[in-house]
Amino acid sequence: MMHSSVFSKIIHREIYANILYQDELVTAFCDISPKAPIHILIVPNVVIPTINHVTIEHEAILGRMLTTAAKIAKQEGIAEDGYRLILNCNRHAGQEIYHVHMHLLGGCALGPIISLY
Ligand code: AMP
């Protein structure tokens, strides 16, 4: 079967990623180009291109993304020290893959969120 995003291909095991967790709603796998010692992406199993496309029907998926992040943070041993969750939307945020994904970053002090003005 052909899938429309690189993340769909990962979800359906058409290309390799280090998958840490998968259930009927979401999949979590290691980012290919980590920006912190721990950098995991948590994605819906269905393609939602951007956060602008989410509807009330996606609330269960979005909630599962957060509970999955908390579960993985605990598994990875970073829950107590803390971590950052990021969702990029469209070009001003630098979104590269048009399949909603939440970045889970941790494993070191991440510093303040950068102010650009
Ligand atoms: P964003 O800029 O929010 O769209 O982030 C996209 C993220 O996807 C980047 O951190 C990339 O390193 C990551 N990425 C792209 N291709 C892959 C892949 N095949 N496996 C894992 N992560 C990927």
Short mmCIF file of N, CA, C and O and ligand atoms in Angstrom, two decimals:
data_model
loop_
_atom_site.label_atom_id
_atom_site.label_comp_id
_atom_site.label_asym_id
_atom_site.label_seq_id
_atom_site.Cartn_x
_atom_site.Cartn_y
_atom_site.Cartn_z
N MET A 1 0.84 -1.19 0.00
CA MET A 1 0.00 0.00 0.00
C MET A 1 0.89 1.26 0.00
O MET A 1 1.90 1.30 0.69
N MET A 2 0.53 2.30 -0.73
CA MET A 2 1.30 3.54 -0.76
C MET A 2 0.79 4.48 0.33
O MET A 2 -0.42 4.60 0.53
N HIS A 3 1.72 5.12 1.04
CA HIS A 3 1.31 6.06 2.08
C HIS A 3 1.89 7.43 1.77
O HIS A 3 2.96 7.56 1.21
N SER A 4 1.16 8.47 2.21
CA SER A 4 1.42 9.80 1.70
C SER A 4 2.45 10.61 2.48
O SER A 4 2.79 11.70 2.06
N SER A 5 2.91 10.13 3.59
CA SER A 5 3.96 10.89 4.28
C SER A 5 5.01 9.91 4.76
O SER A 5 4.76 8.72 4.92
N VAL A 6 6.22 10.46 4.99
CA VAL A 6 7.30 9.61 5.50
C VAL A 6 6.88 8.98 6.82
O VAL A 6 7.22 7.82 7.11
N PHE A 7 6.11 9.70 7.62
CA PHE A 7 5.69 9.14 8.90
C PHE A 7 4.67 8.01 8.70
O PHE A 7 4.69 7.02 9.44
N SER A 8 3.81 8.11 7.69
CA SER A 8 2.90 7.00 7.39
C SER A 8 3.70 5.76 7.02
O SER A 8 3.35 4.64 7.40
N LYS A 9 4.78 5.96 6.28
CA LYS A 9 5.61 4.81 5.88
C LYS A 9 6.25 4.16 7.10
O LYS A 9 6.39 2.94 7.17
N ILE A 10 6.65 4.99 8.07
CA ILE A 10 7.22 4.44 9.31
C ILE A 10 6.14 3.67 10.07
O ILE A 10 6.35 2.54 10.53
N ILE A 11 4.96 4.28 10.20
CA ILE A 11 3.85 3.66 10.95
C ILE A 11 3.53 2.28 10.36
O ILE A 11 3.26 1.33 11.10
N HIS A 12 3.56 2.19 9.03
CA HIS A 12 3.19 0.94 8.35
C HIS A 12 4.40 0.08 8.02
O HIS A 12 4.31 -0.86 7.25
N ARG A 13 5.55 0.42 8.63
CA ARG A 13 6.78 -0.39 8.52
C ARG A 13 7.27 -0.51 7.08
O ARG A 13 7.89 -1.49 6.70
N GLU A 14 6.99 0.53 6.28
CA GLU A 14 7.51 0.53 4.91
C GLU A 14 8.93 1.09 4.86
O GLU A 14 9.68 0.81 3.93
N ILE A 15 9.26 1.95 5.83
CA ILE A 15 10.65 2.35 6.03
C ILE A 15 10.97 2.21 7.52
O ILE A 15 10.07 2.25 8.36
N TYR A 16 12.27 2.09 7.80
CA TYR A 16 12.69 1.80 9.18
C TYR A 16 12.70 3.06 10.05
O TYR A 16 13.11 4.13 9.62
N ALA A 17 12.26 2.89 11.28
CA ALA A 17 12.54 3.86 12.36
C ALA A 17 12.60 3.05 13.64
O ALA A 17 12.07 1.93 13.71
N ASN A 18 13.23 3.63 14.65
CA ASN A 18 13.30 2.97 15.95
C ASN A 18 11.98 3.26 16.69
O ASN A 18 11.86 4.28 17.37
N ILE A 19 11.00 2.39 16.51
CA ILE A 19 9.67 2.59 17.09
C ILE A 19 9.69 2.14 18.55
O ILE A 19 10.04 0.99 18.86
N LEU A 20 9.31 3.06 19.44
CA LEU A 20 9.33 2.79 20.88
C LEU A 20 7.96 2.39 21.39
O LEU A 20 7.84 1.74 22.43
N TYR A 21 6.93 2.83 20.69
CA TYR A 21 5.56 2.59 21.18
C TYR A 21 4.60 2.71 19.99
O TYR A 21 4.79 3.58 19.13
N GLN A 22 3.58 1.86 19.99
CA GLN A 22 2.51 1.99 18.99
C GLN A 22 1.24 1.40 19.56
O GLN A 22 1.24 0.36 20.22
N ASP A 23 0.12 2.10 19.32
CA ASP A 23 -1.19 1.54 19.66
C ASP A 23 -2.13 1.86 18.51
O ASP A 23 -1.68 2.19 17.41
N GLU A 24 -3.42 1.77 18.75
CA GLU A 24 -4.37 1.95 17.64
C GLU A 24 -4.50 3.41 17.20
O GLU A 24 -5.04 3.67 16.11
N LEU A 25 -3.97 4.35 17.99
CA LEU A 25 -4.12 5.77 17.66
C LEU A 25 -2.82 6.47 17.31
O LEU A 25 -2.81 7.38 16.46
N VAL A 26 -1.72 6.10 17.97
CA VAL A 26 -0.47 6.86 17.80
C VAL A 26 0.73 5.92 17.69
O VAL A 26 0.67 4.75 18.09
N THR A 27 1.81 6.49 17.16
CA THR A 27 3.10 5.78 17.08
C THR A 27 4.19 6.75 17.57
O THR A 27 4.12 7.95 17.28
N ALA A 28 5.15 6.22 18.31
CA ALA A 28 6.27 7.04 18.79
C ALA A 28 7.58 6.39 18.35
O ALA A 28 7.75 5.18 18.47
N PHE A 29 8.47 7.23 17.80
CA PHE A 29 9.75 6.70 17.31
C PHE A 29 10.83 7.77 17.45
O PHE A 29 10.54 8.97 17.59
N CYS A 30 12.09 7.33 17.42
CA CYS A 30 13.21 8.25 17.58
C CYS A 30 13.37 9.14 16.35
O CYS A 30 13.27 8.66 15.21
N ASP A 31 13.62 10.43 16.61
CA ASP A 31 13.89 11.36 15.51
C ASP A 31 15.21 10.97 14.84
O ASP A 31 16.19 10.64 15.51
N ILE A 32 15.23 11.04 13.52
CA ILE A 32 16.42 10.63 12.76
C ILE A 32 17.58 11.61 12.95
O ILE A 32 18.74 11.26 12.73
N SER A 33 17.27 12.83 13.35
CA SER A 33 18.30 13.87 13.51
C SER A 33 18.10 14.54 14.87
O SER A 33 17.60 15.66 14.95
N PRO A 34 18.50 13.84 15.94
CA PRO A 34 18.14 14.31 17.28
C PRO A 34 18.73 15.66 17.64
O PRO A 34 19.89 15.94 17.36
N LYS A 35 17.93 16.50 18.27
CA LYS A 35 18.34 17.84 18.71
C LYS A 35 18.59 17.87 20.23
O LYS A 35 18.83 18.94 20.79
N ALA A 36 18.52 16.73 20.88
CA ALA A 36 18.76 16.60 22.32
C ALA A 36 19.09 15.13 22.55
O ALA A 36 18.83 14.28 21.68
N PRO A 37 19.65 14.79 23.72
CA PRO A 37 20.00 13.38 23.98
C PRO A 37 18.80 12.45 23.79
O PRO A 37 18.97 11.31 23.33
N ILE A 38 17.63 12.91 24.15
CA ILE A 38 16.41 12.15 23.86
C ILE A 38 15.53 13.02 22.97
O ILE A 38 15.20 14.17 23.31
N HIS A 39 15.21 12.52 21.79
CA HIS A 39 14.36 13.25 20.84
C HIS A 39 13.46 12.23 20.16
O HIS A 39 13.90 11.47 19.30
N ILE A 40 12.22 12.23 20.60
CA ILE A 40 11.24 11.24 20.12
C ILE A 40 10.07 11.98 19.48
O ILE A 40 9.68 13.06 19.96
N LEU A 41 9.55 11.42 18.41
CA LEU A 41 8.38 11.99 17.75
C LEU A 41 7.17 11.12 18.07
O LEU A 41 7.25 9.88 18.01
N ILE A 42 6.06 11.77 18.40
CA ILE A 42 4.81 11.06 18.68
C ILE A 42 3.81 11.54 17.64
O ILE A 42 3.56 12.75 17.52
N VAL A 43 3.28 10.61 16.85
CA VAL A 43 2.49 10.99 15.67
C VAL A 43 1.16 10.22 15.65
O VAL A 43 1.10 9.07 16.10
N PRO A 44 0.11 10.85 15.13
CA PRO A 44 -1.13 10.11 14.92
C PRO A 44 -0.93 9.03 13.85
O PRO A 44 -0.17 9.24 12.90
N ASN A 45 -1.64 7.93 13.96
CA ASN A 45 -1.54 6.89 12.93
C ASN A 45 -2.22 7.32 11.63
O ASN A 45 -1.90 6.79 10.58
N VAL A 46 -3.15 8.25 11.72
CA VAL A 46 -3.78 8.80 10.51
C VAL A 46 -3.11 10.13 10.17
O VAL A 46 -2.62 10.83 11.06
N VAL A 47 -3.11 10.47 8.89
CA VAL A 47 -2.46 11.72 8.48
C VAL A 47 -3.38 12.90 8.79
O VAL A 47 -4.49 12.98 8.25
N ILE A 48 -2.90 13.79 9.67
CA ILE A 48 -3.49 15.11 9.87
C ILE A 48 -2.37 16.04 9.45
O ILE A 48 -1.30 16.04 10.08
N PRO A 49 -2.52 16.82 8.37
CA PRO A 49 -1.36 17.55 7.84
C PRO A 49 -0.74 18.55 8.82
O PRO A 49 0.48 18.60 8.97
N THR A 50 -1.59 19.36 9.46
CA THR A 50 -1.07 20.35 10.42
C THR A 50 -2.06 20.48 11.57
O THR A 50 -3.19 20.02 11.49
N ILE A 51 -1.62 21.19 12.59
CA ILE A 51 -2.52 21.44 13.73
C ILE A 51 -3.74 22.25 13.27
O ILE A 51 -4.82 22.16 13.85
N ASN A 52 -3.61 23.02 12.19
CA ASN A 52 -4.77 23.76 11.65
C ASN A 52 -5.87 22.82 11.17
O ASN A 52 -7.01 23.26 11.00
N HIS A 53 -5.53 21.57 10.92
CA HIS A 53 -6.52 20.61 10.40
C HIS A 53 -7.18 19.80 11.49
O HIS A 53 -8.01 18.95 11.19
N VAL A 54 -6.85 20.01 12.75
CA VAL A 54 -7.46 19.17 13.79
C VAL A 54 -8.90 19.59 14.02
O VAL A 54 -9.26 20.77 13.93
N THR A 55 -9.73 18.61 14.30
CA THR A 55 -11.14 18.85 14.59
C THR A 55 -11.48 18.13 15.89
O THR A 55 -10.67 17.37 16.44
N ILE A 56 -12.71 18.34 16.32
CA ILE A 56 -13.19 17.70 17.55
C ILE A 56 -13.06 16.17 17.45
O ILE A 56 -12.85 15.50 18.45
N GLU A 57 -13.11 15.64 16.23
CA GLU A 57 -13.00 14.18 16.05
C GLU A 57 -11.61 13.66 16.36
O GLU A 57 -11.40 12.46 16.53
N HIS A 58 -10.65 14.57 16.42
CA HIS A 58 -9.27 14.15 16.70
C HIS A 58 -8.90 14.25 18.18
O HIS A 58 -7.75 13.99 18.55
N GLU A 59 -9.85 14.62 19.01
CA GLU A 59 -9.50 14.87 20.42
C GLU A 59 -8.94 13.63 21.11
O GLU A 59 -8.03 13.73 21.93
N ALA A 60 -9.45 12.46 20.80
CA ALA A 60 -8.93 11.24 21.43
C ALA A 60 -7.47 11.02 21.02
O ALA A 60 -6.63 10.64 21.84
N ILE A 61 -7.16 11.27 19.76
CA ILE A 61 -5.78 11.10 19.27
C ILE A 61 -4.86 12.10 19.95
O ILE A 61 -3.77 11.76 20.42
N LEU A 62 -5.31 13.35 20.03
CA LEU A 62 -4.46 14.40 20.62
C LEU A 62 -4.22 14.11 22.10
O LEU A 62 -3.10 14.31 22.60
N GLY A 63 -5.24 13.64 22.79
CA GLY A 63 -5.07 13.26 24.19
C GLY A 63 -4.10 12.10 24.33
O GLY A 63 -3.24 12.09 25.21
N ARG A 64 -4.20 11.13 23.43
CA ARG A 64 -3.31 9.97 23.48
C ARG A 64 -1.86 10.39 23.21
O ARG A 64 -0.92 9.81 23.75
N MET A 65 -1.67 11.40 22.35
CA MET A 65 -0.31 11.89 22.11
C MET A 65 0.32 12.39 23.42
O MET A 65 1.48 12.13 23.71
N LEU A 66 -0.48 13.07 24.23
CA LEU A 66 0.05 13.59 25.51
C LEU A 66 0.27 12.47 26.53
O LEU A 66 1.30 12.45 27.21
N THR A 67 -0.68 11.55 26.64
CA THR A 67 -0.47 10.47 27.61
C THR A 67 0.70 9.59 27.18
O THR A 67 1.45 9.07 28.02
N THR A 68 0.91 9.46 25.88
CA THR A 68 2.06 8.69 25.38
C THR A 68 3.35 9.41 25.69
O THR A 68 4.35 8.78 26.10
N ALA A 69 3.37 10.73 25.54
CA ALA A 69 4.57 11.50 25.87
C ALA A 69 4.92 11.30 27.34
O ALA A 69 6.10 11.06 27.68
N ALA A 70 3.94 11.39 28.21
CA ALA A 70 4.20 11.23 29.65
C ALA A 70 4.72 9.82 29.94
O ALA A 70 5.66 9.64 30.73
N LYS A 71 4.13 8.83 29.28
CA LYS A 71 4.55 7.43 29.49
C LYS A 71 6.00 7.23 29.03
O LYS A 71 6.82 6.62 29.73
N ILE A 72 6.32 7.74 27.86
CA ILE A 72 7.67 7.56 27.32
C ILE A 72 8.69 8.32 28.15
O ILE A 72 9.79 7.82 28.41
N ALA A 73 8.33 9.53 28.58
CA ALA A 73 9.26 10.31 29.42
C ALA A 73 9.60 9.51 30.67
O ALA A 73 10.76 9.48 31.11
N LYS A 74 8.61 8.87 31.25
CA LYS A 74 8.86 8.06 32.44
C LYS A 74 9.76 6.87 32.09
O LYS A 74 10.74 6.60 32.79
N GLN A 75 9.43 6.19 31.01
CA GLN A 75 10.24 5.03 30.57
C GLN A 75 11.69 5.43 30.31
O GLN A 75 12.63 4.68 30.60
N GLU A 76 11.88 6.61 29.74
CA GLU A 76 13.23 7.06 29.39
C GLU A 76 13.97 7.66 30.58
O GLU A 76 15.13 8.04 30.46
N GLY A 77 13.27 7.79 31.71
CA GLY A 77 13.91 8.28 32.93
C GLY A 77 14.10 9.79 32.97
O GLY A 77 14.97 10.29 33.68
N ILE A 78 13.29 10.54 32.20
CA ILE A 78 13.46 12.00 32.16
C ILE A 78 12.27 12.75 32.75
O ILE A 78 12.25 13.98 32.74
N ALA A 79 11.29 12.01 33.25
CA ALA A 79 10.06 12.67 33.73
C ALA A 79 10.36 13.61 34.89
O ALA A 79 9.85 14.74 34.94
N GLU A 80 11.20 13.17 35.80
CA GLU A 80 11.46 13.95 37.02
C GLU A 80 12.25 15.22 36.68
O GLU A 80 11.90 16.31 37.15
N ASP A 81 13.30 15.10 35.89
CA ASP A 81 14.10 16.28 35.53
C ASP A 81 13.35 17.20 34.59
O ASP A 81 13.54 18.42 34.62
N GLY A 82 12.54 16.62 33.73
CA GLY A 82 11.72 17.43 32.84
C GLY A 82 12.11 17.30 31.38
O GLY A 82 13.17 16.77 31.04
N TYR A 83 11.24 17.81 30.55
CA TYR A 83 11.40 17.68 29.10
C TYR A 83 10.53 18.74 28.42
O TYR A 83 9.79 19.46 29.09
N ARG A 84 10.65 18.82 27.12
CA ARG A 84 9.87 19.82 26.36
C ARG A 84 9.10 19.11 25.25
O ARG A 84 9.64 18.22 24.58
N LEU A 85 7.85 19.54 25.06
CA LEU A 85 7.01 19.04 23.97
C LEU A 85 6.80 20.19 22.98
O LEU A 85 6.45 21.30 23.40
N ILE A 86 7.01 19.89 21.71
CA ILE A 86 6.88 20.94 20.67
C ILE A 86 6.02 20.42 19.53
O ILE A 86 6.21 19.30 19.06
N LEU A 87 5.10 21.28 19.08
CA LEU A 87 4.31 21.01 17.87
C LEU A 87 4.53 22.19 16.93
O LEU A 87 4.19 23.33 17.27
N ASN A 88 5.12 21.96 15.79
CA ASN A 88 5.34 23.03 14.81
C ASN A 88 4.21 23.05 13.80
O ASN A 88 3.78 21.99 13.33
N CYS A 89 3.74 24.25 13.47
CA CYS A 89 2.67 24.38 12.47
C CYS A 89 3.09 25.35 11.37
O CYS A 89 3.33 26.53 11.63
N ASN A 90 3.21 24.80 10.16
CA ASN A 90 3.47 25.61 8.95
C ASN A 90 4.82 26.32 8.97
O ASN A 90 5.66 26.07 9.83
N ARG A 91 5.03 27.20 8.01
CA ARG A 91 6.40 27.63 7.69
C ARG A 91 7.04 28.51 8.75
O ARG A 91 8.26 28.42 8.96
N HIS A 92 6.28 29.36 9.42
CA HIS A 92 6.92 30.20 10.44
C HIS A 92 7.46 29.38 11.60
O HIS A 92 8.39 29.81 12.30
N ALA A 93 6.91 28.21 11.81
CA ALA A 93 7.40 27.32 12.87
C ALA A 93 8.42 26.32 12.33
O ALA A 93 8.99 25.54 13.08
N GLY A 94 8.62 26.33 11.01
CA GLY A 94 9.60 25.43 10.41
C GLY A 94 9.11 24.01 10.26
O GLY A 94 9.91 23.07 10.23
N GLN A 95 7.79 23.83 10.11
CA GLN A 95 7.27 22.47 9.93
C GLN A 95 7.80 21.89 8.62
O GLN A 95 7.66 22.52 7.56
N GLU A 96 8.42 20.71 8.71
CA GLU A 96 9.00 20.07 7.53
C GLU A 96 8.15 18.91 7.03
O GLU A 96 8.11 18.64 5.82
N ILE A 97 7.52 18.20 7.93
CA ILE A 97 6.75 17.02 7.56
C ILE A 97 5.27 17.32 7.83
O ILE A 97 4.89 17.61 8.98
N TYR A 98 4.46 17.23 6.78
CA TYR A 98 3.05 17.61 6.90
C TYR A 98 2.18 16.42 7.32
O TYR A 98 1.30 15.98 6.61
N HIS A 99 2.53 15.96 8.51
CA HIS A 99 1.82 14.90 9.23
C HIS A 99 2.05 15.27 10.69
O HIS A 99 3.21 15.22 11.15
N VAL A 100 1.00 15.72 11.36
CA VAL A 100 1.16 16.25 12.73
C VAL A 100 2.08 15.35 13.56
O VAL A 100 1.97 14.12 13.50
N HIS A 101 3.00 15.98 14.28
CA HIS A 101 3.91 15.23 15.14
C HIS A 101 4.30 16.09 16.32
O HIS A 101 4.49 17.29 16.19
N MET A 102 4.45 15.46 17.46
CA MET A 102 4.89 16.14 18.66
C MET A 102 6.31 15.71 18.97
O MET A 102 6.59 14.51 19.05
N HIS A 103 7.20 16.70 19.12
CA HIS A 103 8.58 16.41 19.51
C HIS A 103 8.63 16.29 21.03
O HIS A 103 8.12 17.16 21.74
N LEU A 104 9.26 15.24 21.51
CA LEU A 104 9.55 15.09 22.95
C LEU A 104 11.07 15.19 23.07
O LEU A 104 11.80 14.36 22.53
N LEU A 105 11.52 16.26 23.74
CA LEU A 105 12.96 16.54 23.85
C LEU A 105 13.37 16.53 25.31
O LEU A 105 12.70 17.14 26.14
N GLY A 106 14.48 15.88 25.61
CA GLY A 106 14.95 15.87 27.00
C GLY A 106 16.31 15.21 27.10
O GLY A 106 16.99 14.96 26.11
N GLY A 107 16.68 14.97 28.34
CA GLY A 107 17.96 14.32 28.61
C GLY A 107 19.06 15.30 28.96
O GLY A 107 20.20 14.89 29.21
N CYS A 108 18.76 16.60 28.93
CA CYS A 108 19.70 17.64 29.35
C CYS A 108 18.88 18.89 29.63
O CYS A 108 17.69 18.92 29.30
N ALA A 109 19.53 19.91 30.21
CA ALA A 109 18.83 21.19 30.41
C ALA A 109 18.64 21.82 29.04
O ALA A 109 19.60 22.01 28.29
N LEU A 110 17.41 22.13 28.68
CA LEU A 110 17.09 22.58 27.32
C LEU A 110 17.19 24.09 27.15
O LEU A 110 17.13 24.59 26.04
N GLY A 111 17.33 24.81 28.26
CA GLY A 111 17.43 26.26 28.16
C GLY A 111 16.06 26.88 27.95
O GLY A 111 15.07 26.18 27.73
N PRO A 112 16.03 28.21 27.97
CA PRO A 112 14.74 28.89 27.80
C PRO A 112 14.27 28.79 26.34
O PRO A 112 15.09 28.59 25.44
N ILE A 113 12.99 28.92 26.14
CA ILE A 113 12.49 29.02 24.76
C ILE A 113 13.02 30.33 24.19
O ILE A 113 12.97 31.38 24.83
N ILE A 114 13.59 30.26 22.97
CA ILE A 114 14.27 31.43 22.39
C ILE A 114 13.25 32.51 22.03
O ILE A 114 12.22 32.23 21.42
N SER A 115 13.58 33.74 22.39
CA SER A 115 12.75 34.87 22.01
C SER A 115 13.36 35.52 20.78
O SER A 115 14.56 35.77 20.73
N LEU A 116 12.56 35.75 19.75
CA LEU A 116 13.09 36.27 18.49
C LEU A 116 12.82 37.76 18.33
O LEU A 116 13.18 38.35 17.30
N TYR A 117 12.23 38.39 19.30
CA TYR A 117 12.04 39.85 19.21
C TYR A 117 11.97 40.45 20.60
O TYR A 117 11.93 39.74 21.57
P1 AMP B 1 9.27 19.45 11.95
O1 AMP B 1 10.32 20.48 11.62
O2 AMP B 1 8.49 19.79 13.20
O3 AMP B 1 8.37 19.13 10.77
O4 AMP B 1 10.07 18.15 12.34
C1 AMP B 1 10.26 17.06 11.48
C2 AMP B 1 11.19 16.11 12.18
O5 AMP B 1 11.12 14.86 11.53
C3 AMP B 1 12.66 16.56 12.18
O6 AMP B 1 13.12 16.65 13.53
C4 AMP B 1 13.36 15.43 11.42
O7 AMP B 1 14.65 15.15 11.91
C5 AMP B 1 12.39 14.27 11.60
N1 AMP B 1 12.43 13.23 10.58
C6 AMP B 1 12.40 13.40 9.24
N2 AMP B 1 12.46 12.21 8.60
C7 AMP B 1 12.52 11.26 9.59
C8 AMP B 1 12.61 9.84 9.58
N3 AMP B 1 12.64 9.14 8.43
N4 AMP B 1 12.67 9.20 10.77
C9 AMP B 1 12.65 9.88 11.93
N5 AMP B 1 12.56 11.23 11.99
C10 AMP B 1 12.51 11.92 10.84
#
